[in-house]
mmCIF file of C-alpha atoms and ligand atoms in Angstrom:
data_model
loop_
_atom_site.group_PDB
_atom_site.id
_atom_site.type_symbol
_atom_site.label_atom_id
_atom_site.label_comp_id
_atom_site.label_asym_id
_atom_site.label_seq_id
_atom_site.Cartn_x
_atom_site.Cartn_y
_atom_site.Cartn_z
ATOM 1 C CA UNK A 1 -0.108 0.215 -0.067
ATOM 2 C CA UNK A 2 1.299 3.235 -0.883
ATOM 3 C CA UNK A 3 1.752 6.265 1.677
ATOM 4 C CA UNK A 4 0.020 9.510 1.895
ATOM 5 C CA UNK A 5 2.533 11.887 0.723
ATOM 6 C CA UNK A 6 2.459 14.559 -1.950
ATOM 7 C CA UNK A 7 6.210 14.042 -2.454
ATOM 8 C CA UNK A 8 5.773 10.931 -4.602
ATOM 9 C CA UNK A 9 3.393 12.175 -7.661
ATOM 10 C CA UNK A 10 1.518 9.672 -9.665
ATOM 11 C CA UNK A 11 -0.688 11.756 -11.886
ATOM 12 C CA UNK A 12 -0.004 14.756 -14.629
ATOM 13 C CA UNK A 13 -1.887 17.065 -12.030
ATOM 14 C CA UNK A 14 0.122 15.814 -8.984
ATOM 15 C CA UNK A 15 3.361 16.219 -10.679
ATOM 16 C CA UNK A 16 2.385 19.676 -11.758
ATOM 17 C CA UNK A 17 1.900 20.916 -8.345
ATOM 18 C CA UNK A 18 5.121 18.986 -7.229
ATOM 19 C CA UNK A 19 6.990 20.518 -9.843
ATOM 20 C CA UNK A 20 5.472 24.166 -8.647
ATOM 21 C CA UNK A 21 6.574 23.214 -4.777
ATOM 22 C CA UNK A 22 10.123 22.678 -5.895
ATOM 23 C CA UNK A 23 10.392 25.781 -8.070
ATOM 24 C CA UNK A 24 8.964 27.615 -4.828
ATOM 25 C CA UNK A 25 11.568 25.845 -2.783
ATOM 26 C CA UNK A 26 14.602 27.052 -4.801
ATOM 27 C CA UNK A 27 13.059 30.732 -4.914
ATOM 28 C CA UNK A 28 12.785 30.350 -0.965
ATOM 29 C CA UNK A 29 16.203 28.966 -0.937
ATOM 30 C CA UNK A 30 17.706 31.701 -3.227
ATOM 31 C CA UNK A 31 16.027 34.425 -0.698
ATOM 32 C CA UNK A 32 17.242 32.621 2.230
ATOM 33 C CA UNK A 33 20.901 32.735 0.930
ATOM 34 C CA UNK A 34 20.657 36.550 -0.374
ATOM 35 C CA UNK A 35 19.407 37.426 3.037
ATOM 36 C CA UNK A 36 21.706 35.268 5.227
ATOM 37 C CA UNK A 37 24.447 36.212 3.150
ATOM 38 C CA UNK A 38 23.919 39.992 3.399
ATOM 39 C CA UNK A 39 23.335 39.598 7.197
ATOM 40 C CA UNK A 40 26.946 37.868 7.548
ATOM 41 C CA UNK A 41 28.749 39.973 5.066
ATOM 42 C CA UNK A 42 27.473 43.002 7.054
ATOM 43 C CA UNK A 43 28.248 41.644 10.405
ATOM 44 C CA UNK A 44 31.996 40.887 8.958
ATOM 45 C CA UNK A 45 32.565 43.922 7.356
ATOM 46 C CA UNK A 46 30.691 46.619 9.326
ATOM 47 C CA UNK A 47 31.128 45.545 12.860
ATOM 48 C CA UNK A 48 32.058 48.159 15.534
ATOM 49 C CA UNK A 49 35.589 48.220 16.526
ATOM 50 C CA UNK A 50 37.402 49.738 19.477
ATOM 51 C CA UNK A 51 38.242 53.513 18.785
ATOM 52 C CA UNK A 52 35.838 53.547 15.706
ATOM 53 C CA UNK A 53 33.743 56.749 15.142
ATOM 54 C CA UNK A 54 30.038 56.806 14.622
ATOM 55 C CA UNK A 55 29.238 55.574 11.350
ATOM 56 C CA UNK A 56 27.609 58.243 8.697
ATOM 57 C CA UNK A 57 23.568 58.215 9.335
ATOM 58 C CA UNK A 58 21.240 58.132 6.545
ATOM 59 C CA UNK A 59 17.533 58.280 6.128
ATOM 60 C CA UNK A 60 15.024 57.796 2.936
ATOM 61 C CA UNK A 61 17.405 56.423 0.410
ATOM 62 C CA UNK A 62 14.857 56.240 -2.796
ATOM 63 C CA UNK A 63 17.217 54.044 -4.635
ATOM 64 C CA UNK A 64 17.120 51.091 -1.795
ATOM 65 C CA UNK A 65 13.257 52.010 -0.883
ATOM 66 C CA UNK A 66 12.463 51.110 -4.839
ATOM 67 C CA UNK A 67 14.877 48.182 -4.873
ATOM 68 C CA UNK A 68 13.184 46.391 -1.929
ATOM 69 C CA UNK A 69 9.550 47.166 -2.782
ATOM 70 C CA UNK A 70 10.213 46.073 -6.750
ATOM 71 C CA UNK A 71 11.948 42.751 -5.677
ATOM 72 C CA UNK A 72 9.492 41.094 -3.444
ATOM 73 C CA UNK A 73 6.551 42.453 -5.965
ATOM 74 C CA UNK A 74 8.442 40.624 -8.863
ATOM 75 C CA UNK A 75 8.823 37.492 -6.627
ATOM 76 C CA UNK A 76 5.415 37.582 -5.857
ATOM 77 C CA UNK A 77 4.442 38.053 -9.199
ATOM 78 C CA UNK A 78 6.512 35.205 -10.526
ATOM 79 C CA UNK A 79 4.958 32.675 -8.246
ATOM 80 C CA UNK A 80 1.354 33.996 -9.050
ATOM 81 C CA UNK A 81 1.985 33.212 -12.637
ATOM 82 C CA UNK A 82 3.569 29.854 -11.959
ATOM 83 C CA UNK A 83 0.850 29.069 -9.494
ATOM 84 C CA UNK A 84 -2.100 30.201 -11.955
ATOM 85 C CA UNK A 85 -0.450 28.035 -14.666
ATOM 86 C CA UNK A 86 -0.250 24.980 -12.327
ATOM 87 C CA UNK A 87 -3.952 25.440 -11.606
ATOM 88 C CA UNK A 88 -4.706 25.584 -15.541
ATOM 89 C CA UNK A 89 -2.857 22.172 -15.912
ATOM 90 C CA UNK A 90 -4.199 20.466 -12.466
ATOM 91 C CA UNK A 91 -7.778 21.524 -13.255
ATOM 92 C CA UNK A 92 -9.049 21.656 -16.666
ATOM 93 C CA UNK A 93 -12.820 22.553 -17.005
ATOM 94 C CA UNK A 94 -15.369 20.185 -15.619
ATOM 95 C CA UNK A 95 -16.944 17.156 -17.837
ATOM 96 C CA UNK A 96 -20.763 17.640 -18.148
ATOM 97 C CA UNK A 97 -21.288 14.357 -16.929
ATOM 98 C CA UNK A 98 -19.094 13.173 -14.077
ATOM 99 C CA UNK A 99 -17.694 9.918 -14.224
ATOM 100 C CA UNK A 100 -17.845 9.750 -10.296
ATOM 101 C CA UNK A 101 -19.712 11.500 -7.537
ATOM 102 C CA UNK A 102 -18.020 11.592 -4.177
ATOM 103 C CA UNK A 103 -20.446 12.564 -1.181
ATOM 104 C CA UNK A 104 -18.509 13.577 2.238
ATOM 105 C CA UNK A 105 -20.510 12.475 5.405
ATOM 106 C CA UNK A 106 -19.643 12.549 8.999
ATOM 107 C CA UNK A 107 -16.939 10.285 8.885
ATOM 108 C CA UNK A 108 -17.304 8.369 5.430
ATOM 109 C CA UNK A 109 -17.052 8.699 1.681
ATOM 110 C CA UNK A 110 -19.840 7.483 -0.407
ATOM 111 C CA UNK A 111 -19.091 7.222 -4.119
ATOM 112 C CA UNK A 112 -21.544 6.818 -7.041
ATOM 113 C CA UNK A 113 -20.622 5.873 -10.587
ATOM 114 C CA UNK A 114 -23.799 7.681 -12.365
ATOM 115 C CA UNK A 115 -23.039 6.347 -15.578
ATOM 116 C CA UNK A 116 -23.917 2.716 -14.376
ATOM 117 C CA UNK A 117 -25.556 3.275 -11.073
ATOM 118 C CA UNK A 118 -23.056 1.718 -8.660
ATOM 119 C CA UNK A 119 -22.687 2.941 -5.098
ATOM 120 C CA UNK A 120 -19.763 2.155 -2.866
ATOM 121 C CA UNK A 121 -18.377 3.453 0.238
ATOM 122 C CA UNK A 122 -14.999 4.198 1.587
ATOM 123 C CA UNK A 123 -13.179 2.426 -1.226
ATOM 124 C CA UNK A 124 -13.164 4.045 -4.599
ATOM 125 C CA UNK A 125 -11.950 2.313 -7.967
ATOM 126 C CA UNK A 126 -11.094 3.858 -11.234
ATOM 127 C CA UNK A 127 -9.693 2.795 -14.323
ATOM 128 C CA UNK A 128 -5.602 3.511 -14.542
ATOM 129 C CA UNK A 129 -4.087 5.982 -16.922
ATOM 130 C CA UNK A 130 -7.251 8.044 -17.828
ATOM 131 C CA UNK A 131 -8.527 10.856 -16.000
ATOM 132 C CA UNK A 132 -11.923 10.681 -14.154
ATOM 133 C CA UNK A 133 -14.298 13.518 -13.536
ATOM 134 C CA UNK A 134 -15.128 13.614 -10.207
ATOM 135 C CA UNK A 135 -18.157 15.678 -8.499
ATOM 136 C CA UNK A 136 -17.913 16.472 -4.863
ATOM 137 C CA UNK A 137 -20.657 17.034 -2.665
ATOM 138 C CA UNK A 138 -21.358 17.029 0.988
ATOM 139 C CA UNK A 139 -24.349 15.947 3.052
ATOM 140 C CA UNK A 140 -23.774 17.548 6.485
ATOM 141 C CA UNK A 141 -20.499 20.080 6.952
ATOM 142 C CA UNK A 142 -17.595 20.886 4.889
ATOM 143 C CA UNK A 143 -15.204 18.138 4.032
ATOM 144 C CA UNK A 144 -12.129 17.923 2.091
ATOM 145 C CA UNK A 145 -11.308 15.266 -0.274
ATOM 146 C CA UNK A 146 -7.609 14.687 -0.876
ATOM 147 C CA UNK A 147 -5.511 11.702 -2.394
ATOM 148 C CA UNK A 148 -2.037 13.566 -2.143
ATOM 149 C CA UNK A 149 -0.366 11.272 -4.690
ATOM 150 C CA UNK A 150 -2.686 11.954 -7.459
ATOM 151 C CA UNK A 151 -4.655 15.536 -7.149
ATOM 152 C CA UNK A 152 -4.997 18.660 -5.621
ATOM 153 C CA UNK A 153 -7.203 19.135 -2.258
ATOM 154 C CA UNK A 154 -10.904 20.113 -2.884
ATOM 155 C CA UNK A 155 -13.662 21.023 -0.216
ATOM 156 C CA UNK A 156 -16.769 19.211 -0.368
ATOM 157 C CA UNK A 157 -19.437 21.942 0.752
ATOM 158 C CA UNK A 158 -23.243 21.088 1.330
ATOM 159 C CA UNK A 159 -25.775 22.244 -1.539
ATOM 160 C CA UNK A 160 -22.476 23.451 -3.975
ATOM 161 C CA UNK A 161 -21.026 21.050 -5.940
ATOM 162 C CA UNK A 162 -17.038 21.181 -6.571
ATOM 163 C CA UNK A 163 -15.167 19.553 -9.124
ATOM 164 C CA UNK A 164 -11.645 17.540 -9.374
ATOM 165 C CA UNK A 165 -10.194 15.652 -12.143
ATOM 166 C CA UNK A 166 -8.661 12.253 -10.460
ATOM 167 C CA UNK A 167 -6.332 10.193 -12.873
ATOM 168 C CA UNK A 168 -3.491 7.682 -11.574
ATOM 169 C CA UNK A 169 -0.713 6.698 -14.035
ATOM 170 C CA UNK A 170 0.415 3.516 -12.041
ATOM 171 C CA UNK A 171 -1.956 0.554 -10.830
ATOM 172 C CA UNK A 172 -2.042 0.268 -7.001
ATOM 173 C CA UNK A 173 -3.748 1.434 -3.773
ATOM 174 C CA UNK A 174 -3.615 5.126 -2.735
ATOM 175 C CA UNK A 175 -4.474 6.642 0.378
ATOM 176 C CA UNK A 176 -7.070 9.408 0.482
ATOM 177 C CA UNK A 177 -8.072 11.350 3.545
ATOM 178 C CA UNK A 178 -10.408 14.280 4.704
ATOM 179 C CA UNK A 179 -7.991 17.094 5.146
ATOM 180 C CA UNK A 180 -10.512 19.434 6.565
ATOM 181 C CA UNK A 181 -11.839 19.317 10.215
ATOM 182 C CA UNK A 182 -15.298 17.992 10.089
ATOM 183 C CA UNK A 183 -16.114 16.676 13.875
ATOM 184 C CA UNK A 184 -15.037 13.740 16.273
ATOM 185 C CA UNK A 185 -14.002 11.525 13.797
ATOM 186 C CA UNK A 186 -12.287 13.727 11.176
ATOM 187 C CA UNK A 187 -9.125 11.759 11.662
ATOM 188 C CA UNK A 188 -10.955 8.631 10.503
ATOM 189 C CA UNK A 189 -12.769 9.594 7.718
ATOM 190 C CA UNK A 190 -10.283 7.711 5.058
ATOM 191 C CA UNK A 191 -10.407 5.860 1.746
ATOM 192 C CA UNK A 192 -8.572 3.561 -0.502
ATOM 193 C CA UNK A 193 -8.222 4.591 -3.787
ATOM 194 C CA UNK A 194 -7.805 1.591 -6.392
ATOM 195 C CA UNK A 195 -6.598 2.246 -9.735
ATOM 196 C CA UNK A 196 -6.553 -0.774 -11.840
ATOM 197 C CA UNK A 197 -6.402 -1.946 -15.578
ATOM 198 C CA UNK A 198 -9.632 -0.860 -17.461
ATOM 199 C CA UNK A 199 -10.792 -4.254 -17.660
ATOM 200 C CA UNK A 200 -10.523 -5.086 -13.707
ATOM 201 C CA UNK A 201 -12.432 -2.007 -13.275
ATOM 202 C CA UNK A 202 -15.197 -2.956 -15.310
ATOM 203 C CA UNK A 203 -15.104 -6.352 -13.720
ATOM 204 C CA UNK A 204 -15.067 -4.576 -10.351
ATOM 205 C CA UNK A 205 -18.027 -2.309 -10.959
ATOM 206 C CA UNK A 206 -20.060 -5.404 -12.415
ATOM 207 C CA UNK A 207 -19.704 -7.133 -9.291
ATOM 208 C CA UNK A 208 -20.771 -3.895 -7.191
ATOM 209 C CA UNK A 209 -23.929 -3.568 -9.484
ATOM 210 C CA UNK A 210 -24.940 -7.286 -8.646
ATOM 211 C CA UNK A 211 -27.921 -7.232 -5.907
ATOM 212 C CA UNK A 212 -26.917 -9.298 -2.862
ATOM 213 C CA UNK A 213 -27.761 -12.913 -3.101
ATOM 214 C CA UNK A 214 -30.231 -14.693 -0.916
ATOM 215 C CA UNK A 215 -28.729 -16.651 1.700
ATOM 216 C CA UNK A 216 -28.626 -20.086 1.693
ATOM 217 C CA UNK A 217 -27.624 -21.232 4.812
ATOM 218 C CA UNK A 218 -29.807 -20.822 8.203
ATOM 219 C CA UNK A 219 -27.300 -18.507 10.196
ATOM 220 C CA UNK A 220 -26.800 -16.314 7.442
ATOM 221 C CA UNK A 221 -30.942 -16.410 6.692
ATOM 222 C CA UNK A 222 -31.362 -15.218 10.589
ATOM 223 C CA UNK A 223 -28.890 -12.727 10.072
ATOM 224 C CA UNK A 224 -30.827 -11.146 7.040
ATOM 225 C CA UNK A 225 -34.120 -11.255 9.082
ATOM 226 C CA UNK A 226 -32.303 -9.580 11.832
ATOM 227 C CA UNK A 227 -30.925 -6.950 9.863
ATOM 228 C CA UNK A 228 -34.228 -6.145 8.152
ATOM 229 C CA UNK A 229 -36.206 -6.132 11.453
ATOM 230 C CA UNK A 230 -33.919 -3.931 13.269
ATOM 231 C CA UNK A 231 -33.341 -0.223 12.696
ATOM 232 C CA UNK A 232 -30.374 -1.128 10.671
ATOM 233 C CA UNK A 233 -32.769 -0.388 7.400
ATOM 234 C CA UNK A 234 -33.344 3.267 8.692
ATOM 235 C CA UNK A 235 -29.501 3.972 7.460
ATOM 236 C CA UNK A 236 -28.259 1.333 5.167
ATOM 237 C CA UNK A 237 -28.949 0.087 1.921
ATOM 238 C CA UNK A 238 -28.298 -3.467 0.826
ATOM 239 C CA UNK A 239 -29.382 -4.154 -2.562
ATOM 240 C CA UNK A 240 -31.981 -6.938 -3.234
ATOM 241 C CA UNK A 241 -33.477 -6.488 0.180
ATOM 242 C CA UNK A 242 -35.643 -4.467 2.031
ATOM 243 C CA UNK A 243 -32.924 -2.034 3.168
ATOM 244 C CA UNK A 244 -32.751 1.124 0.906
ATOM 245 C CA UNK A 245 -31.691 3.874 3.310
ATOM 246 C CA UNK A 246 -28.861 6.045 1.982
ATOM 247 C CA UNK A 247 -27.685 7.798 5.352
ATOM 248 C CA UNK A 248 -24.596 5.324 6.162
ATOM 249 C CA UNK A 249 -22.387 3.229 3.777
ATOM 250 C CA UNK A 250 -24.046 0.848 1.317
ATOM 251 C CA UNK A 251 -23.517 -2.553 2.530
ATOM 252 C CA UNK A 252 -24.363 -4.820 -0.460
ATOM 253 C CA UNK A 253 -20.814 -5.380 -0.872
ATOM 254 C CA UNK A 254 -19.292 -4.834 2.267
ATOM 255 C CA UNK A 255 -17.613 -8.505 2.542
ATOM 256 C CA UNK A 256 -15.413 -7.189 -0.654
ATOM 257 C CA UNK A 257 -14.085 -3.836 1.252
ATOM 258 C CA UNK A 258 -10.532 -3.981 2.917
ATOM 259 C CA UNK A 259 -11.418 -1.777 5.628
ATOM 260 C CA UNK A 260 -14.085 -0.965 8.329
ATOM 261 C CA UNK A 261 -15.385 2.368 9.522
ATOM 262 C CA UNK A 262 -13.357 4.705 6.807
ATOM 263 C CA UNK A 263 -10.272 3.086 7.319
ATOM 264 C CA UNK A 264 -10.024 2.543 11.258
ATOM 265 C CA UNK A 265 -9.831 -1.334 11.225
ATOM 266 C CA UNK A 266 -9.393 -3.794 8.617
ATOM 267 C CA UNK A 267 -12.449 -5.787 7.162
ATOM 268 C CA UNK A 268 -11.995 -8.880 9.200
ATOM 269 C CA UNK A 269 -14.848 -11.161 10.455
ATOM 270 C CA UNK A 270 -13.091 -10.444 14.311
ATOM 271 C CA UNK A 271 -13.227 -6.459 13.537
ATOM 272 C CA UNK A 272 -16.666 -6.675 11.916
ATOM 273 C CA UNK A 273 -18.034 -8.652 15.208
ATOM 274 C CA UNK A 274 -16.379 -5.891 17.542
ATOM 275 C CA UNK A 275 -17.919 -3.432 15.419
ATOM 276 C CA UNK A 276 -21.477 -4.445 15.713
ATOM 277 C CA UNK A 277 -21.033 -5.461 19.314
ATOM 278 C CA UNK A 278 -20.409 -1.811 19.882
ATOM 279 C CA UNK A 279 -19.383 0.314 17.060
ATOM 280 C CA UNK A 280 -18.432 3.411 19.918
ATOM 281 C CA UNK A 281 -15.618 1.282 21.014
ATOM 282 C CA UNK A 282 -14.259 0.809 17.801
ATOM 283 C CA UNK A 283 -14.754 4.333 16.616
ATOM 284 C CA UNK A 284 -15.870 6.704 19.272
ATOM 285 C CA UNK A 285 -18.503 9.449 18.328
ATOM 286 C CA UNK A 286 -19.433 7.316 14.935
ATOM 287 C CA UNK A 287 -23.244 8.180 14.381
ATOM 288 C CA UNK A 288 -24.240 4.227 14.664
ATOM 289 C CA UNK A 289 -25.522 3.543 18.020
ATOM 290 C CA UNK A 290 -24.814 0.061 19.980
ATOM 291 C CA UNK A 291 -27.826 -2.145 19.263
ATOM 292 C CA UNK A 292 -26.621 -4.572 22.250
ATOM 293 C CA UNK A 293 -26.847 -7.503 19.913
ATOM 294 C CA UNK A 294 -26.527 -10.697 21.739
ATOM 295 C CA UNK A 295 -23.955 -12.948 20.782
ATOM 296 C CA UNK A 296 -26.129 -15.394 18.844
ATOM 297 C CA UNK A 297 -27.584 -12.274 17.054
ATOM 298 C CA UNK A 298 -23.837 -10.957 16.111
ATOM 299 C CA UNK A 299 -22.761 -14.642 14.740
ATOM 300 C CA UNK A 300 -26.060 -14.533 12.755
ATOM 301 C CA UNK A 301 -25.015 -10.990 11.303
ATOM 302 C CA UNK A 302 -21.600 -11.814 10.835
ATOM 303 C CA UNK A 303 -22.500 -15.046 8.734
ATOM 304 C CA UNK A 304 -24.988 -12.854 6.603
ATOM 305 C CA UNK A 305 -22.574 -10.136 6.215
ATOM 306 C CA UNK A 306 -20.038 -12.941 4.832
ATOM 307 C CA UNK A 307 -21.935 -13.446 2.033
ATOM 308 C CA UNK A 308 -21.933 -9.949 1.082
ATOM 309 C CA UNK A 309 -19.150 -10.022 -1.478
HETATM 310 CU CU1 CUA B 401 -14.548 15.197 6.952
HETATM 311 CU CU2 CUA B 401 -12.732 15.800 7.942
#
């Protein structure tokens, strides 16, 4: 798994931002060297020595005033032009129809593929090597969508869609985070971005579109019955069942995901059991309450969720 760093760009946009960063550091380095050099030179050359007379006093040297106003102005102007140019590379106009709609929720990410209707949570796939037009929305507060290796950050604003382009040059799994404080579990509002070959991406999308199969064994069937009889269905959707709510993550293919709770734990049967037993222990503040399921009920739900590949 790759790290969360903007210093390892893996897309044209991220590279443009990285290059701008390098140019800025060169400019900062030159300024630092010039200022430090002038201070050291002055300290050595003009240091007061025993018996020296008071130096000549002067005020309001017009030439110097103009130089130290013009030079910083030019530096800022150059940085402004380079930044504007980078922004035009990093952010061409939005496509009329987005390939992907990402919705920020407290504290997880919903991803919808409007061209096929697939809806997933916290694990976003995209085909490698081509730009994906992404519309960003939010349901509650401001969040910020950031895959450091692939694109600029972008705030998700309730009622005001924003846009970015996402592209990955190499297949792999990239880490994404929410980078704007949005409440208790802001730190665990992570996601995985999986860039894969177009055929694999298509296959993944087809899998995500399939409704959940009817459970074949008794334990899992009890799990589904319990799920539908509980208030789980007030928030979650499982395609192919009575659960259609869009408040919390879609669970139709939860077993295919690598993580639970927007990145807080790996998706293992044991972690899922801990989550169902009391989500507040795993992720304090999460909007899902403790339902006080019995051990038997936890086994039923666990057996059912295992079928949701
Ligand atoms: Cu969402 Cu921070």
